Amino acid sequence: MTMNTASIGVQDLLCEYEHNPLGLDVGEPRLSWKLVSDQRGIVQSAYHIRVMDEQGDMLWDTGKVPSDQSVHVSYRGPTLRSGQRCIWQVRVWDGNDHPSIWSEPSWWEMGLLHPSDWQAHWIEPAWDDDPEAFNPCPYLRTTFALSKQVISARLYVTAHGLYELSLNGQRVGDAYFTPGYTSYHHRLQYQTYDVSDLLRAGENAIGVVLGDGWYRGSIGAFSLRNYYGQRLGLLLQLHVRYADDSEQVLLSDEQWRATTGPILKSDLKEGEIYDARLEMPGWDQPEFDASRWQSVRIANYSLENLVATNGPIVRPRERFVPVAILTTPAGETVVDMGQNFSGIVQLKLSGPAGTTIRLQHGEALDKDGNFTMEHLGLGSFLPPPAQEVRYTLKGEGEEVYTPSFTTHGYRYVKVEGFPGTPMRDNFTGIALYSDLSEIGTFTCSDPLLNQLQHNILWSQKSNFLEIPTDCPTRERAGWTGDAQLFARTGSFLMQTGGFFTKWLKDLAAEQKPSGRVPNMVPSPERGMQINNNPVDFLEGAAGWGDAAVIVPWTLYQVFGDQRMLHEHYESMQAWVEYERLNAQDKHKPAGYTAPRYLEREPLAHERYLWDTNYHWGEWLEPDDPVPALLFSGLTPETQQLLSAPHVATAYFAYSTHLLSETARVLGKEQDAREYAALYQHIKDAYIREFVGQDGRITPEKQASYVRTLTFDLLPEEFRRRAAQRLVELVQQSGTHLGTGFLSTPFLLHVLSGNGYLDVAYALLKQETSPSWLYAVKKGATTIWESWNGIDEKGNPHNSLNHYSYGAVGSWLYQVVAGLELGAPGYKHILFQPQPGGGLSAASATYQSLYGEIATRWQIEDHTFQLTVTVPVNTTATVGIPVTLGRQVTERGQGLATVEGVTQVRQEQDATLIEVGSGTYTFTANHPAADVIAHRSLTT
Ligand code: BGC
């Protein structure tokens, strides 16, 4: 094979998961690049990075570094300064030591790194709002003159509440809900904007509208208000650089003026009220007369909690034209967007001044076809959010209104007070969610499964809005359990690196010194009580708090993000120690504190059984009586029901195992050994307590078998029997799943991994409830919270947009399409499709940090064909599911001579082929009896 310099190219340079990030506060930003080649079997043998400052002076020149690392290479040059821009390029050498040409230059720019960089003051409108009521949004403005030619300008800004900002009447950026949602007490993001092009010589104006947002609006499961503070405020700093290299800085200060305007109420959950008659044309232009506006006051808040924005922010994404405008049996006008999602309605209309239109946003129609929002609450426990918008016309021709500070989970919009006959083009649905790129696709020959995949993606979009939420309607809370169980599926579909990096920082910030993790992050909670005793009801539940360990581990797996493990090691360890402490004898010696290090014999009182505290248990198994009891009120009896020692002990074991693995990856050998030993103790205790002599697991439920098998908490000799028993339980329920939130992600994996691929497919394809396809058959466009989201009669129940059960997605990609991790970050890939369920084809694509991975198989005329794409600088093992003796070829050629194939192994039920980068099409030319058999079993 001949190579020349053109055999390998470098493109798609990323810094901290982003293209050219502006305003970083990461001291050693990590650099990644993708390699391309038109040849097979190409690797990187060395790289050379050079980083320059804006003047072209070299900051860091690695020289030629022999290494195959092409993702997450940490910058190791001189310490970076606030506002510093770094321009970087990379070139690489292939396996034959031939160099590529230099990549196109990319850049990153640092934000304000120190509290002392902020000369601005927090400003707040001078008037007092009524904390009990919804208050009009403050409008703030200032003007300033620019005397010289501007070279560049950076705006650094954040708010208490949300801000929408304009410069000389032009909106700055297209983001929604800035500064985003974080654990504000600990971390408040600011954004950095390049506003060089928006400034002009002479007078300029900045205008800012503030909304309640998460800061003082309704948030979390209990719709608490004023949680972070009662006063909205702004912190802003504009750095203008002139051609003569001088700088002018404009600040939020007492010069600013404030007033209220057309937004009379803004609340993320409750909605927005806008009176267009109160608009102030030109209010954000320099020439506007603000002499009647009020003053602002300087507020003193610590600047220590300010952090840069390193993850994706919310942006307007898909736009929906209504599929229908209905008149319901109740005579109401209802707009149907055809898709359930999180976002807003943009109104375009005209009518007499003073006419008020009311929009209510709901997810479903009831059995009679009438608009309803009843199911969006939980009885008297949690009322449904209002999700209501009111717009009053100013009566001046066509008016366009786009809400600023609210978002709704909805598909249907009930319209009242519309002037004239509403038409489809009066309403545009705009989806709002964190701007993560979509990196994974899955399709197969079954349209119902394709719809399921669509629904999973849309529940992710609807719920990845600043934080991973349970639903975009009722609670909108960062439930840790939901996030951890969906992280793997969600990270296939979207690039979650930045999103989870941000959220995990909040998780760690809110973790208690004991290691206890709130069940929601951020956790706007006020203590709950049973019989006047405070209860730790919303913290530290097994399967929820374990997000502290599972999410970093998942991100390490899928993105090879080792820094994530490094940065969260303490938090992960603290959580496991918390579990350990609670799994000790209930009568702990006074003053006992969790041991930091485990270099000692287990303490006498250590039992390794976690049977204390509250837990949500498996949560929402079909027919689970606990949620209903719970929502009718918290009593000591429900408390009893919420102790789930089998779940808690199993998660204690699982997290301990992952922590031990993490320690191994980080080179903490001692910890790795000790946590491995701890895991063994927990496993023994679990077996003693929950596994009978006959291999039966207590409680005898599908979830127990799934969890026990997944977390490997059985003596080896019981595994086969346990899997059999699981299958019996599935069959006893008429081939229906019986799992809840925690085990559903693992159910099909456990079945296919233990020889029951056919049962897994049968469950996947089941169409009666409880099942995934029941919802699909009922017309779902998202994943439901409960299996009976819309019952047989057609009535909706609970949230219809909860991604948790969508965690079955991982099985679609990993098993059906067969795109599986072979090494962290997909440095090595396992293609191991397992056809079945009557499918004749399936495919998946995935934009890994190394480049696109693709797989597509099809069965036609008794021929199995698999096409895979392996990115440059990675390798793969391809498993062709055929029995011994079947001949496999690559584009008609015997495997022994195929370029890029490095090894072929024949196993009982598969041919395993080791390959380097490139695209390959393998064909098993003879009838593959086993593949065909799988198909016929389930057709
Ligand atoms: C939420 C869940 C959450 C759960 C805790 C529910 O009300 O919607 O998704 O995980 O409470 O059990």
mmCIF file of C-alpha atoms in Angstrom, residues 221 459 463 467-479 482 741 785 799 801-804:
data_model
loop_
_atom_site.group_PDB
_atom_site.id
_atom_site.type_symbol
_atom_site.label_atom_id
_atom_site.label_comp_id
_atom_site.label_asym_id
_atom_site.label_seq_id
_atom_site.Cartn_x
_atom_site.Cartn_y
_atom_site.Cartn_z
ATOM 1 C CA ALA A 221 -41.791 19.810 41.339
ATOM 2 C CA SER A 459 -38.818 13.468 24.633
ATOM 3 C CA ASN A 463 -36.546 17.675 28.366
ATOM 4 C CA ILE A 467 -31.103 20.736 32.791
ATOM 5 C CA PRO A 468 -32.312 17.184 32.208
ATOM 6 C CA THR A 469 -35.930 17.427 33.346
ATOM 7 C CA ASP A 470 -38.529 14.747 34.022
ATOM 8 C CA CYS A 471 -41.158 16.474 31.897
ATOM 9 C CA PRO A 472 -41.681 19.866 30.286
ATOM 10 C CA THR A 473 -45.011 20.412 32.032
ATOM 11 C CA ARG A 474 -45.807 19.408 35.610
ATOM 12 C CA GLU A 475 -42.478 19.444 37.418
ATOM 13 C CA ARG A 476 -39.703 20.363 34.994
ATOM 14 C CA ALA A 477 -37.292 19.226 37.643
ATOM 15 C CA GLY A 478 -33.801 17.829 37.257
ATOM 16 C CA TRP A 479 -34.667 14.438 38.705
ATOM 17 C CA ASP A 482 -34.381 9.985 35.222
ATOM 18 C CA PHE A 741 -38.064 3.379 35.658
ATOM 19 C CA GLU A 785 -44.479 8.713 31.936
ATOM 20 C CA SER A 799 -47.157 13.384 31.744
ATOM 21 C CA ASN A 801 -43.485 13.604 27.686
ATOM 22 C CA HIS A 802 -41.141 11.786 30.051
ATOM 23 C CA TYR A 803 -38.041 10.286 28.468
ATOM 24 C CA SER A 804 -37.344 7.585 31.054
#
